[in-house]
Structures are given as C-alpha cells and as structure tokens.
Coordinates of C-alpha atoms in Angstrom, one line a residue:
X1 CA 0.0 0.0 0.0
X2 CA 1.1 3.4 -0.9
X3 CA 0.3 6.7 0.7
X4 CA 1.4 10.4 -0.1
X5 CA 0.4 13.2 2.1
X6 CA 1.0 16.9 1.1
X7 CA 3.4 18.1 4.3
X8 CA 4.5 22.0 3.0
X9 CA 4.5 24.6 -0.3
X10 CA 7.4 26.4 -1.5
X11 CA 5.7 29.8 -0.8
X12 CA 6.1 32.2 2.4
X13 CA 3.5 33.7 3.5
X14 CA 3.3 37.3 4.4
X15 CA 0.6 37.8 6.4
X16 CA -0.9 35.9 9.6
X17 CA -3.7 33.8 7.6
X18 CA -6.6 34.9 9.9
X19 CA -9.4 33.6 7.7
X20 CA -8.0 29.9 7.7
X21 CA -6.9 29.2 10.9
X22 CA -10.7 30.6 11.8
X23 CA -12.2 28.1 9.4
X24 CA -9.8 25.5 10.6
X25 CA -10.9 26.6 14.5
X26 CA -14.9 26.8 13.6
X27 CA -14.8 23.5 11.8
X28 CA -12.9 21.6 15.3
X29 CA -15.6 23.2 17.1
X30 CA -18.6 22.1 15.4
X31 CA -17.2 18.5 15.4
X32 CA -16.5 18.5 19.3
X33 CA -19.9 20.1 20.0
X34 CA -21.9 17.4 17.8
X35 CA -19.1 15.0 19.3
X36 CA -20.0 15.8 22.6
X37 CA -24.1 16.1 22.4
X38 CA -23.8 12.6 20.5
X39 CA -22.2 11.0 23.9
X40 CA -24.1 12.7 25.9
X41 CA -27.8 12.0 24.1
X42 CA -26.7 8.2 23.6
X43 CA -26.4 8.8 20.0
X44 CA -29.9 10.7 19.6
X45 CA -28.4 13.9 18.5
X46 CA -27.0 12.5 15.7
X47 CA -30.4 12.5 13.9
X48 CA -30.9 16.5 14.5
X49 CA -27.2 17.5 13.1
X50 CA -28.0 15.0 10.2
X51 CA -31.2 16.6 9.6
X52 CA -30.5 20.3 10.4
X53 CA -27.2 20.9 9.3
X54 CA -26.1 18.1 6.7
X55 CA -27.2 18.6 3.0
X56 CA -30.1 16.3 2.3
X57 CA -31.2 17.7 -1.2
X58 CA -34.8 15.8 -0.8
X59 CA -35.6 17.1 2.9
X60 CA -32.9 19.6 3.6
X61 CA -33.2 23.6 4.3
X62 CA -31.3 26.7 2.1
X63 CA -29.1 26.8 5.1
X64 CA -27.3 23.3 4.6
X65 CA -25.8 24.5 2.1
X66 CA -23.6 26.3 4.2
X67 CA -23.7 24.3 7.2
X68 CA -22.9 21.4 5.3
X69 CA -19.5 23.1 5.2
X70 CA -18.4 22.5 8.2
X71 CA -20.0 19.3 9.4
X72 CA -17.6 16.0 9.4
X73 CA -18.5 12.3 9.7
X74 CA -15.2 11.2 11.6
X75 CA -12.0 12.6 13.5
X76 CA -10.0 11.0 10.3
X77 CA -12.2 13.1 8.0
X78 CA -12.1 16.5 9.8
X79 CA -7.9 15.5 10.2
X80 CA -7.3 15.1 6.7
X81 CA -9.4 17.7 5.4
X82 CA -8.5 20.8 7.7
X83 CA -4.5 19.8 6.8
X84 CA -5.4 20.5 3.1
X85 CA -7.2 23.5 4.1
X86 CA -4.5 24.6 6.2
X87 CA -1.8 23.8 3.3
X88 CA -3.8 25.7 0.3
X89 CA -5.7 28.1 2.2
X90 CA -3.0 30.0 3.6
X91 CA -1.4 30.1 0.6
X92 CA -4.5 31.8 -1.3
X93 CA -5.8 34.0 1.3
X94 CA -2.0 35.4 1.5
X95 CA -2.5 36.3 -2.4
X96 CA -6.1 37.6 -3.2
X97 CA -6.5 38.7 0.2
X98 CA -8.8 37.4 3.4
X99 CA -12.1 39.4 2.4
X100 CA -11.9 38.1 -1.5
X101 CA -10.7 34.3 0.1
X102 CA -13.4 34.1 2.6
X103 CA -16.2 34.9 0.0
X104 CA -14.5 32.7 -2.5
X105 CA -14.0 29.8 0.0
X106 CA -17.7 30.2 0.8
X107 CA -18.6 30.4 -3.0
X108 CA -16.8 27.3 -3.2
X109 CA -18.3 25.0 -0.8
X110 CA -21.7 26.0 -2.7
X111 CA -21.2 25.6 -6.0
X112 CA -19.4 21.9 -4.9
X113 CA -22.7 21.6 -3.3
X114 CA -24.8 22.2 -6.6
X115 CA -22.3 20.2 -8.2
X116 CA -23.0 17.1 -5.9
X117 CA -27.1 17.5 -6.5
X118 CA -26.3 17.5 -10.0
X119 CA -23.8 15.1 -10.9
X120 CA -26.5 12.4 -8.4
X121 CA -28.5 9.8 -10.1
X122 CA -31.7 11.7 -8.3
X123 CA -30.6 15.2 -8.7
X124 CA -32.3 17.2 -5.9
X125 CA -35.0 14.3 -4.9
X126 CA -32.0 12.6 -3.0
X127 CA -31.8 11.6 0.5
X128 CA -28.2 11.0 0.6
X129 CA -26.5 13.5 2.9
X130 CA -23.5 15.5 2.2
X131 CA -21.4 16.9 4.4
X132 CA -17.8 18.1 4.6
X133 CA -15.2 21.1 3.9
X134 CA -13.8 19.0 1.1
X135 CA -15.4 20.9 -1.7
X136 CA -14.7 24.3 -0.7
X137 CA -11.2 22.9 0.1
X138 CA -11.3 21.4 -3.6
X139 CA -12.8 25.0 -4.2
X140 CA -9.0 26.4 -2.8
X141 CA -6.5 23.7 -4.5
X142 CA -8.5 25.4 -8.1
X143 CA -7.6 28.4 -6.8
X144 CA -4.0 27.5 -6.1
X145 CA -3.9 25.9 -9.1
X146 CA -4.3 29.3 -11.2
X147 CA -2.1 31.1 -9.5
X148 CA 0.8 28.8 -8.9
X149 CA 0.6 26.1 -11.3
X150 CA 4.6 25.9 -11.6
X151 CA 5.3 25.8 -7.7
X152 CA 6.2 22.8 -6.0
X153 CA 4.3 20.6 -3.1
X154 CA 6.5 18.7 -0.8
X155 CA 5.1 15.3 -0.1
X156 CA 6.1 12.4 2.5
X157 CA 5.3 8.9 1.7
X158 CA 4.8 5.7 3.3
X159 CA 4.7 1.8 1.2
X160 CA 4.6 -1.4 2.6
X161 CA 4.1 -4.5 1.2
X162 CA 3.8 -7.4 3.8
X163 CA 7.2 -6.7 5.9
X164 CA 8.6 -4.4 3.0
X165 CA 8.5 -0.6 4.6
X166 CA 9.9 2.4 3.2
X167 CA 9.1 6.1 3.4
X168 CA 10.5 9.4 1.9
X169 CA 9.7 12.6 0.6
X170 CA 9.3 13.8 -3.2
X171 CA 7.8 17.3 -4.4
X172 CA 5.5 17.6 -7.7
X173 CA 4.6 20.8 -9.4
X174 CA 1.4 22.2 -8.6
X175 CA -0.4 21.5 -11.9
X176 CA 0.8 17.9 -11.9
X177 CA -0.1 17.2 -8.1
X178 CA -3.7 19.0 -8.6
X179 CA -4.4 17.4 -11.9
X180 CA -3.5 14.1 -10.2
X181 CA -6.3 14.7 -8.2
X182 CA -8.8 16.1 -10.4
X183 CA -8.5 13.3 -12.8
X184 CA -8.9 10.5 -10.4
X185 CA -12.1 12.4 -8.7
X186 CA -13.6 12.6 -12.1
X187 CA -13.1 9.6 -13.3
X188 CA -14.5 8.2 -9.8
X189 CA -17.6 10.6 -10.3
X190 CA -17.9 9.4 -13.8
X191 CA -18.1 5.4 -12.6
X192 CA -20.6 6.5 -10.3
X193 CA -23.0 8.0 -12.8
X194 CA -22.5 4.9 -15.5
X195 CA -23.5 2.7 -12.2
X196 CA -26.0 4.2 -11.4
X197 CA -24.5 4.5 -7.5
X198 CA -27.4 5.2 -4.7
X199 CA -25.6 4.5 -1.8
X200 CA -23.3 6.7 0.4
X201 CA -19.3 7.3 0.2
X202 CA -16.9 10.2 -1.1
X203 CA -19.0 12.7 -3.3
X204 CA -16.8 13.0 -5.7
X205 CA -18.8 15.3 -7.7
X206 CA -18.6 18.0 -5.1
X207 CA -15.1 17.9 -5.5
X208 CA -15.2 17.8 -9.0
X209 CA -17.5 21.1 -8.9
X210 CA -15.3 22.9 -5.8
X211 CA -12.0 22.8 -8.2
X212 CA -13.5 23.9 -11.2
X213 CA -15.2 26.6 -9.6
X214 CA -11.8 27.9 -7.9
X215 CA -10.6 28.0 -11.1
X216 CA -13.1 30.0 -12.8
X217 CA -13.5 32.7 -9.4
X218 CA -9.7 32.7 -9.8
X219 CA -10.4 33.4 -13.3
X220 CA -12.8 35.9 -13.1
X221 CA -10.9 37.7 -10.6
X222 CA -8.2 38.0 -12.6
X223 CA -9.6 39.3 -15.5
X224 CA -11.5 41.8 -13.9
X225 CA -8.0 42.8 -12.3
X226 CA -5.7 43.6 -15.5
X227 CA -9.2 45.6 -16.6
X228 CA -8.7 47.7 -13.7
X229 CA -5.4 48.2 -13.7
X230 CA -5.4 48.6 -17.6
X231 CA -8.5 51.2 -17.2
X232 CA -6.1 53.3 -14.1
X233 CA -3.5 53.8 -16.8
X234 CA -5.5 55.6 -19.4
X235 CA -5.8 59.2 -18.2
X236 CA -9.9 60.4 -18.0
X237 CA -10.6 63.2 -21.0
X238 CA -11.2 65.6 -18.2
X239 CA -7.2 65.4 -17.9
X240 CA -6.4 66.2 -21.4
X241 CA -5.6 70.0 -22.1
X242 CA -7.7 71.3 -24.9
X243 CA -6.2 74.2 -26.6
X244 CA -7.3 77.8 -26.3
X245 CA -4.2 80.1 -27.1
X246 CA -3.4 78.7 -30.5
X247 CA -5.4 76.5 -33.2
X248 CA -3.8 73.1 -32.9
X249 CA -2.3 72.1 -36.2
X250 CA -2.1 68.3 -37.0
X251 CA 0.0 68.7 -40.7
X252 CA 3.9 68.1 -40.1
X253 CA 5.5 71.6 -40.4
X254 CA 8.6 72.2 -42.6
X255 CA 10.4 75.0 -42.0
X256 CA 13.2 76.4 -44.0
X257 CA 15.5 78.9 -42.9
X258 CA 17.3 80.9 -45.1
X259 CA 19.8 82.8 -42.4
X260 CA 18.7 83.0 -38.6
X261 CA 19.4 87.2 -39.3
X262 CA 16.3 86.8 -41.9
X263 CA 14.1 85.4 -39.8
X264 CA 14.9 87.0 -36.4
X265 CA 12.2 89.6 -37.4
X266 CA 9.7 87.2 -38.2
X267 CA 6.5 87.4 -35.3
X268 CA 6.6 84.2 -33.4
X269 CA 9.6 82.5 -34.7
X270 CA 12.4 80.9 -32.7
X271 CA 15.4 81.4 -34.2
X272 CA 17.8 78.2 -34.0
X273 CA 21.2 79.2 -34.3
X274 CA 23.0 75.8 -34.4
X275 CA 25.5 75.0 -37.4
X276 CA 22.7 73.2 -39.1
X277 CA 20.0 76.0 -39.3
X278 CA 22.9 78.3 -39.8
X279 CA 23.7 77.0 -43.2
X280 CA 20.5 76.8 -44.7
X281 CA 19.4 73.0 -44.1
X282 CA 16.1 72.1 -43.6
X283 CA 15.2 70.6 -40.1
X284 CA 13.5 67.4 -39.6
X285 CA 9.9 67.1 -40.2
X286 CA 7.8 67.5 -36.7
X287 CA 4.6 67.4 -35.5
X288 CA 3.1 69.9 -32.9
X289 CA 2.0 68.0 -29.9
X290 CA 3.2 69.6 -26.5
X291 CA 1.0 71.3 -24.6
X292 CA 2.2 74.5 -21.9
X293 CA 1.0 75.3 -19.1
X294 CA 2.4 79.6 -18.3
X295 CA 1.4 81.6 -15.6
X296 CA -1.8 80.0 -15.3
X297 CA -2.7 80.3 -19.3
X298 CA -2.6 77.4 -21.2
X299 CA -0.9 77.9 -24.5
X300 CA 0.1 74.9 -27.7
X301 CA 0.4 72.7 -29.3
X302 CA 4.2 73.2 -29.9
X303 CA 6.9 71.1 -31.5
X304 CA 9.9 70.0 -29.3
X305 CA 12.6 71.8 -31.3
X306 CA 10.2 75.5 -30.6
X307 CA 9.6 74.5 -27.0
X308 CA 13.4 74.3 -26.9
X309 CA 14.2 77.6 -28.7
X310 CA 11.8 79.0 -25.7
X311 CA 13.4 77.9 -23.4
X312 CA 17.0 79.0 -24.3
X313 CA 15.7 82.3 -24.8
X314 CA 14.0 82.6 -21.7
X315 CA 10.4 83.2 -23.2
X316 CA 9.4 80.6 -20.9
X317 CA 10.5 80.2 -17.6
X318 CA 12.0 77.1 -15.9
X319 CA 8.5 76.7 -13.7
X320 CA 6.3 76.0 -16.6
X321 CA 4.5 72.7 -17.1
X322 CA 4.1 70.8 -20.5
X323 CA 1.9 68.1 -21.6
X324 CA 2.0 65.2 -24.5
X325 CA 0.0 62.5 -25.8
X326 CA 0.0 60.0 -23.6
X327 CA 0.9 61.7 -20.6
X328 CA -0.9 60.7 -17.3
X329 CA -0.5 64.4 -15.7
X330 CA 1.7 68.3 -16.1
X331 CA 5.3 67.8 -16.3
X332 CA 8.3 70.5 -15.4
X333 CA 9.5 71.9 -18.7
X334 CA 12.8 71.7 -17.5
X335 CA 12.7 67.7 -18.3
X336 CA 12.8 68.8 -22.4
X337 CA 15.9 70.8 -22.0
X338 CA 17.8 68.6 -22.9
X339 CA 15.8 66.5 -24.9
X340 CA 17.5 65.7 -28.1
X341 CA 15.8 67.4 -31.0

C-alpha cells in the first residue's frame, strides 16, 4: 500500500492567515460540539445534526448549504481535510487577500454543493446526505492551481508491502499534483453516474465542482483585475488639455530657414542658431504635440525643437508645465531641456 500526504509549499507567507486558521478553529468546534451532544444524548443527536445541518437535497433547508461546510462524519475526516485547508488556504488568502478568500471559500463550498445535487442519479430528490469542507477545500486547490501552477508541493510517503516498509519525501509541481487529483475524482464521479450508484461514500462530484469553480473565481478575478489596472492607466478626458491660445495644427511643419538674421524679425519665430540652421538645411519634419502650461494660461500645441528655442531664450520660464499625448498628468518643462531634438 502506498500513501502520499502533502506536508509543505514552496511559498512564504506574508501575512498571519486569519481567515484559515478561523475556518480550521470553527470546523474543530462544530465537530467537538456534535461530538460531545452525540455522547451525551446516547447517539440521539445524531439524527438532529443529520437533519438540520447536513445537506439532504430531498428534505434539507437553504441553510445546509452552508452548514454542510463545516459538518464532518469522523475525526479522520475533519484531520485530513483541515491539513489541506491549512496547506492551500494560507497560501490563497495570502495572495487575493482574506475578504476576496473568505467569499470565495464560501462560493466554493456551494457551487461543490450544486455540483453534488447535480452530478447524483436523483438530482435534488436525493436523500443522501453530504457533508464536509472538502469541496470548498477542492474549491482552494482550483484556486491555487491558477495562480501557482509551476510551484512545487512537498510530499512524504509511506509503502509497505507485507514486511517491506519504506518512506520518503518527493515534491511535484502544482499542476501535476492537482491534476492528479482532479483526474482520479472525475473519473470516480464518472463510474458513479454509469453505475447508477445510490448509496453513500466520497462525493466525488462535489469535489469535482469545488475545483473547477476555484478555477473559474480565480479566473474571473483576474480578468476583472488587469481591466482595472489597464483602465487606471488611461488618463480620464477631463485630464487632457484642450487648446485655447493657438489653433492646434495636426499637418507636419517644414520650416526652411534661409539665415537666422532673416528670420529673427519674423513674429513668433524661434530662431535656431546651431551649425545646421545656420547653413540653410532644412530641419526634420515635426509634428506639434506639447501642450504648456504659463502663468496660469494654457498655450500649444508646440513642436519639441520650438519649446526648446523658448526655453533657451528665456520666453518661458524654468517653472512652466508641458503636456504630450499619452501623458498621465503636467510635467516641469525643464525635463525637455535637454531632450534631443
């Protein structure tokens, strides 16, 4: 017999994960209170938590299907399921956060619920009840899944066969380890529905549904995300200058100079006197686009080589703002300077 347990994640976590040590402290306490009201009633209890807080699609009420969350059948069940809540939900509520986990947890162990009822020979007119925090946990390893498919999951192991013991530890990558899962809880859920299976056991179908709902919330959430982000970069219109002082001009301007001395007198012209200008040559083709902000008026669109002219004759001072296409806010007009032209 062979047995692998996941024991640790290559991932530190940076906050205290407040949300799943909670879950893992509500879900102990449900099972000692039910544990001790069973001793104590002779067993007669059992029949009240069965029917009041374990998912019985037939009989049950809307709140079993969050009850059902935290209800377990054995010590060995709560055990192995609060260790893989411990391992993947720590991880997850670290990354999206413990508001955004705890809904999505919640989410989880729901939609594994609906998953259950439907993936069952007798759909919601079943009286088999579920109960469990395996699909939300299922719900989590989705989660996980999508966000660190490449990171590795330690493992120890234990096989025997008759007086042949060994154990060890191996790690898999998440995707691998998770898939490994998926496939063999699918394909279980899969015999069950060819057989026709009425009786009790794993519900494979609610961890089936739990993982591919992580996935898709995971999904969602990131999508929604890079929108945001991708929607914060682009400045509002209210931001853009609109241009009052001077017609804006979208046609490149080509200027020839003859001799800076012949255009010197010319209204509004900035005279370049570097060797190039000097000799007659014709600069490169530019199109206004800057934007100035002077003494409170706003005045453009300018090309870089006249904003530069400006500036090294002091027509503008060093405390004036500019502004270009795609340009979140008003920059210092000292930043062209020394921009090359």
């Amino acid at each position: 017999m062979f047995i692998a347990v996941p024991v640790g994640m290559n991932y530190r976590t940076e906050r205290l994960p407040i949300v799943t040590l909670s879950l893992i402290g509500l879900n102990t306490l449900v099972f000692l209170v039910t544990l001790i009201a069973s001793i104590r009633t002779g067993g007669e209890s059992n029949f009240w938590v069965m029917e009041n807080l374990w998912l019985i699609p037939a009989e049950s009420h809307w709140w079993t299907f969050i009850t059902s969350v935290f209800v377990h059948g054995g010590i060995l069940h709560l055990v192995g399921n609060m260790l893989f809540l411990f391992l993947f939900g720590c991880c997850v509520e670290d990354m999206i956060g413990r508001a955004r986990f705890t809904i999505m947890y919640l989410s989880g162990g729901l939609f594994a619920a609906l998953a259950y009822i439907a993936f069952s020979p007798e759909h919601f007119a079943s009286e088999i009840p579920m109960g469990g925090a395996s699909g939300a946990i299922s719900a989590c390893m989705g989660m996980y899944l999508l966000l660190r498919a490449d990171a590795k999951i330690d493992f120890k192991y234990l096989f025997w066969l008759f007086v042949f013991v060994r154990a060890g530890e191996f790690e898999l990558p998440a995707w691998i380890a998770i898939g490994f899962w998926f496939l063999k809880d699918l394909i279980s859920m899969l015999i069950g529905i060819f057989s026709h299976h009425h009786g009790g056991g794993v519900a494979f179908g609610a961890h089936v549904g739990g993982l591919l709902a992580g996935i898709a919330m995971i999904g969602i959430h990131k999508f929604l995300s890079r929108s945001t982000k991708i929607a914060e970069m682009i400045p509002e219109p209210a931001a853009s200058p609109v241009p009052v002082a001077i017609a804006r001009t979208r046609a490149p301007i080509r200027v020839r100079l003859r001799s800076s001395s012949a255009m010197a007198n010319a209204p509004g012209t900035v005279v370049d006197d570097s060797p190039e200008i000097a000799t007659g040559e014709i600069s490169p083709l530019e199109t206004p686009s800057i934007f100035l902000h002077v003494e409170g008026e706003q005045r453009g669109p300018f090309t870089l080589s006249q904003v530069q002219g400006m500036l090294r004759l002091g027509s503008i001072g060093p405390d004036a703002l500019y502004w270009s296409e795609g340009m979140s806010e008003w920059e210092n007009i000292a930043d062209l300077s020394d921009h090359p032209g």
